Structures are given as C-alpha cells and as structure tokens.
Coordinates of C-alpha atoms in Angstrom, one line a residue:
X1 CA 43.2 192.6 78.9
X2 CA 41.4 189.3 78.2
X3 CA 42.1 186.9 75.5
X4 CA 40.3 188.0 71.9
X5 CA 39.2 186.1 69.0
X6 CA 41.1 186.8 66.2
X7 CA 39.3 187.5 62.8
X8 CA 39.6 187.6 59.0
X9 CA 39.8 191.3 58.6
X10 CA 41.9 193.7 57.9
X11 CA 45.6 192.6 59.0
X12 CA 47.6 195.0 60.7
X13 CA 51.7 194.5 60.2
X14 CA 54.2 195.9 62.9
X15 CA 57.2 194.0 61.9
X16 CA 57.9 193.2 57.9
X17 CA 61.9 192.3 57.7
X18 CA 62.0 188.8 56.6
X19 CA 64.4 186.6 57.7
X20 CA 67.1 185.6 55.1
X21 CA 67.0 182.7 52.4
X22 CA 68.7 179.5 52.7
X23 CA 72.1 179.5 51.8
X24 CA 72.6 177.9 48.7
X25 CA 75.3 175.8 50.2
X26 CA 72.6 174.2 52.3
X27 CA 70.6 171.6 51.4
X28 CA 66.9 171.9 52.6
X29 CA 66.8 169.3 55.3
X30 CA 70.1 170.6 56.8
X31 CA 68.5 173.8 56.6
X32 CA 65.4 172.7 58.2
X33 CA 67.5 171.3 60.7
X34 CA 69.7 174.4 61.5
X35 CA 66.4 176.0 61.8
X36 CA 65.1 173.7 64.3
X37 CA 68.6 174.3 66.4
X38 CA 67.8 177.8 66.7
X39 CA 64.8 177.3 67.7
X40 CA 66.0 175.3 70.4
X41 CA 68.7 177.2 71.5
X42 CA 65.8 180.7 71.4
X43 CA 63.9 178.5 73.6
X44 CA 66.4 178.1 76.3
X45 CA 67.2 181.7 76.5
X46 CA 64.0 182.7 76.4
X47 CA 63.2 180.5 79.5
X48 CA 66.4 181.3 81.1
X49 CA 65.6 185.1 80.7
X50 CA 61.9 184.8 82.1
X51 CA 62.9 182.8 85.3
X52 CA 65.4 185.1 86.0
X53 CA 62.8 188.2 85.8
X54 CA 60.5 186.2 87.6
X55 CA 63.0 185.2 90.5
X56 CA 63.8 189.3 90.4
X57 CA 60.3 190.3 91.2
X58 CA 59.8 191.3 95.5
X59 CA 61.1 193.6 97.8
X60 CA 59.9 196.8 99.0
X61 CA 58.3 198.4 96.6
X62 CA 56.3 195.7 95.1
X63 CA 54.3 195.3 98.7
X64 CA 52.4 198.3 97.1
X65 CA 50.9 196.2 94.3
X66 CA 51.8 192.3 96.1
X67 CA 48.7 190.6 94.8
X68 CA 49.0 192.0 91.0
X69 CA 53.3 191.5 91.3
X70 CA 52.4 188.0 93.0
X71 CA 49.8 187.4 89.5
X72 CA 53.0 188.4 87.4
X73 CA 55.4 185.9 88.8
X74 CA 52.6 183.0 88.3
X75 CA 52.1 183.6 84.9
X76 CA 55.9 184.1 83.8
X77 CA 56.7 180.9 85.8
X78 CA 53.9 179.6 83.9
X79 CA 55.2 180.5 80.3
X80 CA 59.1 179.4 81.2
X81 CA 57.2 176.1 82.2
X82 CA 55.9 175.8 78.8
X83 CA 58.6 176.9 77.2
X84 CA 60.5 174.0 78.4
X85 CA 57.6 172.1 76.8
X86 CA 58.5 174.0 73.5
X87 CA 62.5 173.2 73.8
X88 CA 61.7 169.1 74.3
X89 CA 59.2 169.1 71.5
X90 CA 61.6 171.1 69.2
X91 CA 64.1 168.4 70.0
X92 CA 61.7 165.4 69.2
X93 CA 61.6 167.1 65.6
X94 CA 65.5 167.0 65.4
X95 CA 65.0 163.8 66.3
X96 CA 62.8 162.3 63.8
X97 CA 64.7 164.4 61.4
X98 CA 68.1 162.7 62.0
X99 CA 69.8 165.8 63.3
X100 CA 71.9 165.8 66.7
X101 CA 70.4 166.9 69.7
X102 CA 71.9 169.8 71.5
X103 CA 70.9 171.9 74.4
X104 CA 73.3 174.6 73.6
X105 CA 72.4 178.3 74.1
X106 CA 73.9 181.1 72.4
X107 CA 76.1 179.6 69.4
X108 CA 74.9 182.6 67.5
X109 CA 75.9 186.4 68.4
X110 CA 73.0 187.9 69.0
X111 CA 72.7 189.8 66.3
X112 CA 71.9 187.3 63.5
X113 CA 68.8 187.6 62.0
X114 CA 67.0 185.0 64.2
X115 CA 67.0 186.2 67.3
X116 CA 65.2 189.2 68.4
X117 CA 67.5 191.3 70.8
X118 CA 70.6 190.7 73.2
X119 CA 70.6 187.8 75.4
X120 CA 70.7 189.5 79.2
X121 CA 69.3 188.2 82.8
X122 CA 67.7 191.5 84.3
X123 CA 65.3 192.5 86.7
X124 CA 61.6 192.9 85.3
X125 CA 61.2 196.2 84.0
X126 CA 58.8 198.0 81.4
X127 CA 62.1 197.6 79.0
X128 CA 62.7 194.1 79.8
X129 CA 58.8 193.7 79.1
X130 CA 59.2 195.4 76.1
X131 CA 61.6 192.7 74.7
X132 CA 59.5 189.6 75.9
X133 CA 56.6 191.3 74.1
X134 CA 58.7 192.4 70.9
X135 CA 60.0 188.1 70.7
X136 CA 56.7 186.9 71.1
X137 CA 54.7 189.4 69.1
X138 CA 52.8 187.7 66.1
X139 CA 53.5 188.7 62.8
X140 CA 50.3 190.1 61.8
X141 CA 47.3 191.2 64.0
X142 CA 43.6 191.1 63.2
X143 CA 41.4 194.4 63.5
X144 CA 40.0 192.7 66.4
X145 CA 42.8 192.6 68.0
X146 CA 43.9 196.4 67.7
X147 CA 44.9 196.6 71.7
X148 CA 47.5 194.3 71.3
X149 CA 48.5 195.9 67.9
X150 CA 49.0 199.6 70.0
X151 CA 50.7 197.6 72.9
X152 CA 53.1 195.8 70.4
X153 CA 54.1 199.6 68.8
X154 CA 54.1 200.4 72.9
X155 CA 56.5 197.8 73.5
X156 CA 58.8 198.3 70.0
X157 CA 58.8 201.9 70.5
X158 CA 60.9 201.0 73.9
X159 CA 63.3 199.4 72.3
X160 CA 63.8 201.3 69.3
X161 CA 65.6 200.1 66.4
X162 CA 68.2 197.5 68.6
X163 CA 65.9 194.3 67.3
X164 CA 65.9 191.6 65.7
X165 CA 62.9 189.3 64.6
X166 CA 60.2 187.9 66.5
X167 CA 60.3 184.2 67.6
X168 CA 57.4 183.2 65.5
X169 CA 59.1 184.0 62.0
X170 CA 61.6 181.5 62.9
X171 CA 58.3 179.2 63.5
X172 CA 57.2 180.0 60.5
X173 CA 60.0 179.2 58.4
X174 CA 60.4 175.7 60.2
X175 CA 56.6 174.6 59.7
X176 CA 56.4 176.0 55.6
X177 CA 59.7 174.2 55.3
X178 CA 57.8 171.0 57.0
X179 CA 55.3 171.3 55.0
X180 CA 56.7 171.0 51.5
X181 CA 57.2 167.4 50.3
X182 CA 59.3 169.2 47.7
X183 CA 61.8 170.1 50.2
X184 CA 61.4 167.3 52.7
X185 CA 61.1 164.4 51.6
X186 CA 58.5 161.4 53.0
X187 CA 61.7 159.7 53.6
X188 CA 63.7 162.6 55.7
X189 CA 61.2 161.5 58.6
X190 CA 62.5 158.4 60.8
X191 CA 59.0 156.8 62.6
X192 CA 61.3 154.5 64.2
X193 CA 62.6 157.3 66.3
X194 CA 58.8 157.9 68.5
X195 CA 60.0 155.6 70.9
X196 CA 63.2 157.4 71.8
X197 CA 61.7 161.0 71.4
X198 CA 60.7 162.5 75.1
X199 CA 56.9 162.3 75.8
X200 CA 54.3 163.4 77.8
X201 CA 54.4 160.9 80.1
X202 CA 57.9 161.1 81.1
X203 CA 57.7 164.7 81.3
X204 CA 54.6 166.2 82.8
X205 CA 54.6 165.3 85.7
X206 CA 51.3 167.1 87.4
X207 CA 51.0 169.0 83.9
X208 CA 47.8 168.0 81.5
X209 CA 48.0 168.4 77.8
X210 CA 44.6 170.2 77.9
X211 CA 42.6 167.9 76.6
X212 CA 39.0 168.8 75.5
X213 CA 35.4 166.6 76.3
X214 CA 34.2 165.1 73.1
X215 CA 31.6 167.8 73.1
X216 CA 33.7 170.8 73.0
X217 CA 33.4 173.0 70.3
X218 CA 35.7 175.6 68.6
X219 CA 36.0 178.9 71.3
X220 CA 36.0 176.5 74.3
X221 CA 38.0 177.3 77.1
X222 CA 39.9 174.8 78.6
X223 CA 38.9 173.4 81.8
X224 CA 39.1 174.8 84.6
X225 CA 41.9 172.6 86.6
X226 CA 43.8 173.1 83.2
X227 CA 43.8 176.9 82.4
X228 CA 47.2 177.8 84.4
X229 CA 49.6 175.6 82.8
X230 CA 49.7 173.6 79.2
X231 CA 53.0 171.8 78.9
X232 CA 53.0 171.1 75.0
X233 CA 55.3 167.8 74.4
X234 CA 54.3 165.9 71.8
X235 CA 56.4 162.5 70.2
X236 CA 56.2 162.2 66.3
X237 CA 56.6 159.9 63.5
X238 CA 55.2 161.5 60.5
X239 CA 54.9 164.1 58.7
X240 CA 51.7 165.4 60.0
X241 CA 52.3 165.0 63.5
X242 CA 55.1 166.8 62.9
X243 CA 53.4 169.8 61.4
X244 CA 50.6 169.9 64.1
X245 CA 53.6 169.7 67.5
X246 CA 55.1 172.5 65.6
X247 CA 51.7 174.8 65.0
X248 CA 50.6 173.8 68.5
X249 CA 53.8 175.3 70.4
X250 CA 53.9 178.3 68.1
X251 CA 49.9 178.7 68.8
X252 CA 51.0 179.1 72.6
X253 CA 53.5 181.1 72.0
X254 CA 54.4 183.6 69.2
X255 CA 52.4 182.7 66.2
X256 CA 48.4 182.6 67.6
X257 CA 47.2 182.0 63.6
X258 CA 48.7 178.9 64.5
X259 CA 46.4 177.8 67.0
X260 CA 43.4 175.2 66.8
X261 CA 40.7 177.1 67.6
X262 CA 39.5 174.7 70.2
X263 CA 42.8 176.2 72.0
X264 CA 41.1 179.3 73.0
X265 CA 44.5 179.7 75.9
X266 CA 46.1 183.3 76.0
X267 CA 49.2 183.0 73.7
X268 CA 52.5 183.9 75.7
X269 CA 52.4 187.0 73.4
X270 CA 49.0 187.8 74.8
X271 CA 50.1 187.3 78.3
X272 CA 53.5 189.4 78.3
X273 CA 51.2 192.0 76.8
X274 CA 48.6 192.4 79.6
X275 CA 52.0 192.6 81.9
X276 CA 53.7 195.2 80.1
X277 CA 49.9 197.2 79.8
X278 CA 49.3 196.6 83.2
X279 CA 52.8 197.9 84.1
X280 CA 52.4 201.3 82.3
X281 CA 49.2 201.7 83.9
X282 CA 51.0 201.4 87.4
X283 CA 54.1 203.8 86.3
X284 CA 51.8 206.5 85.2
X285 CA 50.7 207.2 88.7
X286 CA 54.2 206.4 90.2
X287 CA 57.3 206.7 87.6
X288 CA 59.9 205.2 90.4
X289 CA 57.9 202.4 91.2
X290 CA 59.5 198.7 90.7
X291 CA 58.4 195.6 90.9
X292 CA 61.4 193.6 90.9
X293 CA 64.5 193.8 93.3
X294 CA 67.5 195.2 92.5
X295 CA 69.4 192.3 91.3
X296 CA 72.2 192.5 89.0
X297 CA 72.2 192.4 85.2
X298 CA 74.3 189.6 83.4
X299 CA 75.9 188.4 86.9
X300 CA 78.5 186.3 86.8
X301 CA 81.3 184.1 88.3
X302 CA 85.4 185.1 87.3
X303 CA 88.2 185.3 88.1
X304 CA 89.5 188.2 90.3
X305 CA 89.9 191.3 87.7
X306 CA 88.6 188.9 85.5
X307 CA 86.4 191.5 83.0
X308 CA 83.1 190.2 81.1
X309 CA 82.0 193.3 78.7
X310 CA 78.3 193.9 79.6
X311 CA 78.0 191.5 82.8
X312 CA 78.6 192.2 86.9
X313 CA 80.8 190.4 88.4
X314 CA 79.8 188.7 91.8
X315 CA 82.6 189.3 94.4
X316 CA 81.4 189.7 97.2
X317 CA 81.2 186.2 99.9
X318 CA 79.1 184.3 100.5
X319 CA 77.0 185.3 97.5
X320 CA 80.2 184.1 95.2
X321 CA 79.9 180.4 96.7
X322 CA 76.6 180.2 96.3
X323 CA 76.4 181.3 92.5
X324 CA 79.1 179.0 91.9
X325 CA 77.1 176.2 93.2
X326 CA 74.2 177.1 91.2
X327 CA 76.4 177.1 87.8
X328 CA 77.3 173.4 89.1
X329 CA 73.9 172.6 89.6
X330 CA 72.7 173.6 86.4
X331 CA 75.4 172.3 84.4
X332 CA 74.2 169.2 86.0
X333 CA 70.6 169.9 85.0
X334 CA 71.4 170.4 81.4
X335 CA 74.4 167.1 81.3
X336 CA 71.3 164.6 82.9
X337 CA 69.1 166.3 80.7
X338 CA 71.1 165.5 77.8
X339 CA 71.7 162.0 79.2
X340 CA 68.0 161.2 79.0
X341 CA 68.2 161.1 75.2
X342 CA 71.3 159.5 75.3
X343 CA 69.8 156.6 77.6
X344 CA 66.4 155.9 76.0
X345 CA 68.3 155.2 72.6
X346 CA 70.8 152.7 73.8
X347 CA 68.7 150.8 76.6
X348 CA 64.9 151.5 75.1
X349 CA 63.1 148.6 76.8
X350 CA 65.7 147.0 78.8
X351 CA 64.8 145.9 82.0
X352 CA 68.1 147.5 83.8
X353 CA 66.9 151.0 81.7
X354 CA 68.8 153.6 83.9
X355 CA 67.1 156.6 82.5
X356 CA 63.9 157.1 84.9
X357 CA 66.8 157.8 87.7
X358 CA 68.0 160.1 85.9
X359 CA 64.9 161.9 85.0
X360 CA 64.4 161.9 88.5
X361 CA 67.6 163.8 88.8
X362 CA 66.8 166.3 86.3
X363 CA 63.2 167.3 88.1
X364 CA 66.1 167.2 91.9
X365 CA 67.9 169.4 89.7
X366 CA 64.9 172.0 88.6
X367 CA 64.1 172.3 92.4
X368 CA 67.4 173.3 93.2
X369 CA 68.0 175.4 90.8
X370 CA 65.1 177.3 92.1
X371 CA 65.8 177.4 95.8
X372 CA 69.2 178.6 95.1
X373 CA 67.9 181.2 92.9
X374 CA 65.6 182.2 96.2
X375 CA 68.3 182.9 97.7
X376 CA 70.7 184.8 96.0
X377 CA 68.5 187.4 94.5
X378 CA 68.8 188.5 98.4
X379 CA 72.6 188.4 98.6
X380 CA 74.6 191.3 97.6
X381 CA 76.9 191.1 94.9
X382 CA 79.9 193.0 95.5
X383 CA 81.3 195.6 98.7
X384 CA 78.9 197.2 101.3
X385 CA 78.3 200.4 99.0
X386 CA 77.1 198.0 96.5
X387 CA 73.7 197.8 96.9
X388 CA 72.3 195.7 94.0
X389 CA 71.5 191.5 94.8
X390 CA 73.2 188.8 93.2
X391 CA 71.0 186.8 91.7
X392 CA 71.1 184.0 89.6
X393 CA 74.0 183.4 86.7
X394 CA 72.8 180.7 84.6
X395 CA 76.4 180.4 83.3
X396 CA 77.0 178.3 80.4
X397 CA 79.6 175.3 80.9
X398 CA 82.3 174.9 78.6
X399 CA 80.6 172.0 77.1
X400 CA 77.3 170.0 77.1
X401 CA 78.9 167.4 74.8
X402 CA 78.9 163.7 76.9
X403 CA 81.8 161.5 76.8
X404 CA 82.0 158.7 74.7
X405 CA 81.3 156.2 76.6
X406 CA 78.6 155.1 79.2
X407 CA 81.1 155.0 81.6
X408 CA 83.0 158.6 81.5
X409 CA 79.5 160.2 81.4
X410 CA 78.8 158.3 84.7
X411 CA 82.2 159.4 86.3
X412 CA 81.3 162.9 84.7
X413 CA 78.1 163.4 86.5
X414 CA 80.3 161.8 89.8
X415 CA 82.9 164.9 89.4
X416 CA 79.7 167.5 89.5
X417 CA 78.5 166.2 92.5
X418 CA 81.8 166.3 94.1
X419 CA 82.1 169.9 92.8
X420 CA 79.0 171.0 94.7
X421 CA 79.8 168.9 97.5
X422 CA 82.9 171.0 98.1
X423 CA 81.0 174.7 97.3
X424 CA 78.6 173.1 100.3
X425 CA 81.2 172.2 102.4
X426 CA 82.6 175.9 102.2
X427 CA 79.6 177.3 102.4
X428 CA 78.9 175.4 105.8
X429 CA 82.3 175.9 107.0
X430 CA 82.0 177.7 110.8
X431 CA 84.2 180.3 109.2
X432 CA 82.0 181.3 106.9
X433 CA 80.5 184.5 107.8
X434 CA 76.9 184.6 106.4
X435 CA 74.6 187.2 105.2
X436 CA 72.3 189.2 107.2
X437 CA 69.5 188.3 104.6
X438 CA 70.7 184.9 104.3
X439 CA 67.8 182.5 106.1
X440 CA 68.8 180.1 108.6
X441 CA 66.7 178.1 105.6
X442 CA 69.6 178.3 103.3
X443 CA 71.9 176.4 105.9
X444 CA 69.3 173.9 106.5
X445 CA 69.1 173.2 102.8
X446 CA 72.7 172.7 102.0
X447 CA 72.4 169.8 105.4
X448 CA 69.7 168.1 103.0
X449 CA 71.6 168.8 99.5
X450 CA 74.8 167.6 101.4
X451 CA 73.3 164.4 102.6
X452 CA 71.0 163.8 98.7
X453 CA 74.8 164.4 97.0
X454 CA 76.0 161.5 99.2
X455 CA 73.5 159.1 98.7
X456 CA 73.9 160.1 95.0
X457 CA 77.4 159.3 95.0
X458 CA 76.4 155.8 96.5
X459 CA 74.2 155.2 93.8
X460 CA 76.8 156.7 90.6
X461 CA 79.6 154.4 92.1
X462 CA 77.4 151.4 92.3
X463 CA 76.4 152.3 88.3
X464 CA 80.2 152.5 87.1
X465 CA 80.6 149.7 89.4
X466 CA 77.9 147.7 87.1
X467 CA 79.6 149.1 83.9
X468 CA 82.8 147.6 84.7
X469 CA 84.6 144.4 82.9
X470 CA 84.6 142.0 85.3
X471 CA 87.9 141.5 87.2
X472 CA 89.5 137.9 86.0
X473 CA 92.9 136.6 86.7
X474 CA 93.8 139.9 88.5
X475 CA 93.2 141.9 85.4
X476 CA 90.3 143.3 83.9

C-alpha cells in the first residue's frame, strides 16, 4: 500500500468526538501548556509501546514470512525513532513557553479524553495493530485516500467502542491554540530559550532532517539515503517556528494535512496501516499464524505475591535479574535525559560544560536498553509450564524529578550505577544457573557493562569531586 496524495475532495470522517474545552479555571497559556505535557507524555508511551512490539516480533512462526516480519520491525523501529524526535521537539515548545519540562509517562488514567486506548506492552498482533492505527489515524481522509479510510474502519472495528481519541486531535488543539495571538500572546514566547532547547545537532546523530535540493518541487520524494528515517527536532524562538515544528511532527505522524507537501514521506499512520493490511492478508490464509513471540503482556518486577491488576509478574530466575536491571538502566536513560536540559541552562557556553558526557550517556543508555531487551523476550517469565517470554518492562521509577542541587543529581546518577552493578554482579555470580536460551552473548555483555559502570563511577566521583567546597582549615 504505497503512499497517496491527498486531495480536496470529498472528506471522509471516521472519528467525530471532539476533545473537551478548556476549563474555565485555566488560562490559555497554561492550557496550551497542559496540552503540550500530554502530548509529551503520548509520545513516550507511544514509543515505549512500539519498541516493545517490535522487540516481540521472531520465533518460529515468523520464519514463514522472515523477510516481510524482518520489513515490519525496520519500519516500527523506524517510527519509535522518530517519535523520540517528536517527544524532544514537543519539549522545546514547553520550553519556549516557560512551562517545566517533564519526561513523565502516564499522569493521566487512561481513559481521559486525550489518549486513545489503554497503555499496555504486548506482543504485535492484528489487535495491537489495530490500536497503533486507531492513535495515529488522521481525522479526516480524502476520496483519494479511501484504502486507508476502509483500513481505519478495519482497524476501529477491532477495537470496538474501548477508544479514546486519536493522537492528532491533541495536535490539533496545540497548533490552533498556537496560532491565535488572541490566546497566546507575542510575549508568552521566550527567544532567549533557543539556545537551551535540544537541537539537531546534539541529537541526530547519523539521522538527516531530510533536507531537499533547491530544485525540488512539491510531490518530491526525499532522497534516497534519507527515506528510512526523519528524526524531526527542531529549536524555536518565535511564534512561527513554533507553528511549523509542531505541523512538521504531526505531518509525520497523525495529522498528514499537516504536512508540507515537499514532505511527500509515508505518515506513521500510513505505515501502521500497510502493517496491519498486510497482516490480515497473511491471517486469511493462516488464522494461527504469529509474527511476534510469545512474550508477556504488561510484565513486570514485584514483590513476591505482590499483585498488579492487568500486568504478569516476572518470577521466574534469571529472567527476574535481568528485567530488574533493565528498569535501572532506563531509569538512568530518562534521569540523564532529563539532566541534559538541566545542564545546557546552567553551564550554556562554559568551557567545563558537562552535558556532551552526558548525552553520551543517554545514546550508552539507548544501546543497552536494547540489548537487554534482546534478551529477555527469550527468557521465560515464570515456572517451567509457563511458556510465555519475559520481555521487556519499561517500569516507571518513582520519580524523574532531579535533586536540587548539581551535586545530589551527580551522587544520584552514582547510586544507579551501583544498583546495576550489583543486578550484574548476581547475574554473573557462578551460582547463577542460566537459561538454556540465554547466549553466552549475554555473559559477555554484562563483562563489558561491568567494566563501562566502573570507569563511569571513576568519572561521577571525579565530577562530585570537582563540585565540592574546597577543604580549608580541616573543614569545608
């Protein structure tokens, strides 16, 4: 199912609920910036929720079809990419806004009217397809585009009525809101906050922006070294760059009539779409078929007994260890992450500038989190007769919020790298007894992690060190 044109005919509607009004307690730039947290936040999950299907996909059934599974994987790695894209640029708007950055995920139950459906890690299925196409469905479609009208209906009509709204409305909302010099005033926007804002530069890393010759000409395709992935993050100072960031990562993802049409790039929407369509072509000839493992829904790390309404525990050992560390790892993801901002505003062009070490941490931190990942959609998660795979719990920490002072976050990030050197340590321990699917790999890259963790201890204590008063008379 190829990319289409859309057109200025006949519109056809599939979802027509609007979102609710400000609250009159609000006023419009808080609201604006509410709006902006929740798209944050949708961001996030949605990313979380598409690596997670993507790490699923494998095993034995999906030899049958390895080439088109292998296609699916690509192209959902792809959009989480980008939606990471979409989650920094949304926080640049905060930004220049005056609101407070948060990588928080989940304030909101899941059943306010901005999210549309139930936050839960699953395996890809034609269901879970049906809910990535359902949050990235545009609002309207174009006669043109009828197919992806009947796949939309397809894909809504497998959820039935247990949805809420589309990503894109939320877009929507945000970028009229934007727009209107009524409700935001010339003076809401802060230029001087473009050079603490994450760019392109920092972030892209092997990533291009997709830009176009000087020749090119609306319908263009990209080219070709730049078709696979478009990481969208864009700084701002103004109004108008702040309108076009925002229409450029809802073009790419939920809201196409957003898009310039020089951007001729299949819309997330588009792409989840020709999944789920290929999907059902595959099921027709064989209903049982799967492409995905059998990992676990909503797993998680408790407490013995411990009882999380709609999630699967992960009991059984060494699968428990290993999840454990990958909550610590991506606690430590999201807490450099976080620390970025933090870093740029205080020490923006200072020559000690700290914060390029810890970017460097944060892109350590996205690696691990994927080779962990690897390998616990192979381990079991509970007794022998259990036979469904871990996989990957992107549990939440209790906070995201950084101490006070440059000095605590520093002994923070020291205390989650002692955390996961100990999960490594057990996990290495000779008693340990080890999977039959667990690679000799994984051993060999807890050795490496051990020894990175080390040198990163070196290099936090020589930091706090730094921060330090200076020792006089005895006494600090």
């Amino acid at each position: 199912m190829p990319a289409t044109p859309r057109s200025s005919s006949k519109q056809l509607h599939i979802h027509e609920h609007p979102l609710p009004p400000k609250p009159p307690e609000m006023a419009w730039r808080d609201y604006l910036i509410m709006l902006l947290k929740i798209a944050a936040e949708l961001e996030q999950a949605l990313m979380v929720q598409y690596l997670y299907a993507a790490y699923s996909l494998g095993g034995d059934d999906a030899r049958e079809h390895e080439r088109k599974v292998h296609e699916w994987r690509d192209a959902i790695l792809t959009i989480a990419r980008e939606e990471m894209g979409h989650l920094l640029t949304v926080q640049n708007c905060i930004c220049l806004l005056g609101g407070p950055l948060s990588f928080e995920r989940e304030d909101y139950p899941w059943d306010t009217p901005y999210y549309p459906f139930e936050f839960c890690l699953e395996p890809l299925t034609r269901r879970s397809l049906a809910k990535y196409v359902f949050a990235e469905m545009p609002a309207v479609f174009s006669e043109d585009e009828k197919k992806y009208y009947e796949v939309a209906k397809a894909a809504k009509r497998e959820l039935g009525l247990h949805v809420g709204h589309p990503v894109g409305e939320v877009y929507d909302a945000i970028i009229e809101i934007v727009s209107d010099p009524k409700k935001i005033l010339d003076s809401d926007f802060d230029a001087n906050t473009y050079g603490i804002q994450a760019s392109f530069d920092d972030w892209g890393r092997g990533y291009r922006p997709g830009p176009f010759p000087p020749h090119a000409v609306p319908g263009d395709a990209p080219p070709p070294h730049e078709r696979k992935t478009r990481v969208i993050i864009t700084q701002m100072a103004t109004r108008t760059e702040a309108i076009a960031a925002l229409k450029d990562v809802a073009g790419q993802g939920e809201s196409p009539h957003h898009r310039a049409a020089v951007k001729d790039e299949p819309s997330h929407f588009v792409r989840f779409a020709t999944i789920f369509h290929e999907l059902q072509q595959i099921q027709k000839k064989n209903k049982k078929w799967s492409p995905s493992r059998r990992v676990a829904t909503n797993p998680v790390v408790v407490e013995p007994g411990q009882v999380l309404k709609g999630s699967t525990p992960i009991t059984a050992e060494p699968s428990r260890t290993w999840a454990a560390l990958f909550n610590v790892r991506y606690r430590m993801l999201l807490s450099y992450l976080t620390h970025t901002f933090q870093l740029r505003r205080i020490n923006l062009g200072k020559p000690d500038d700290l914060r390029p070490a810890i970017m460097s941490k944060v892109f350590g931190e996205m690696y691990n989190i994927k080779a962990i990942a690897g390998i616990l959609v192979r381990l079991p998660i509970g007794g022998a007769r259990n036979s469904e795979r871990a996989g990957p719990p992107f549990q939440m920490p209790y906070t995201l919020v950084l101490p006070a002072s440059e000095t605590d976050i520093w002994r923070q990030h020291r205390d989650l790298v002692t955390s996961s050197q100990e999960l490594v340590s057990t996990l290495l321990d000779p008693n340990m007894k080890h999977h039959k699917d667990e690679t000799a790999d994984g051993r060999q890259y807890l050795a490496v992690l051990r020894d990175l963790d080390l040198q990163s201890i070196a290099f936090i204590d020589e930091v706090l060190a730094g921060l330090r008063p200076a020792v006089r008379g005895g006494r600090k």
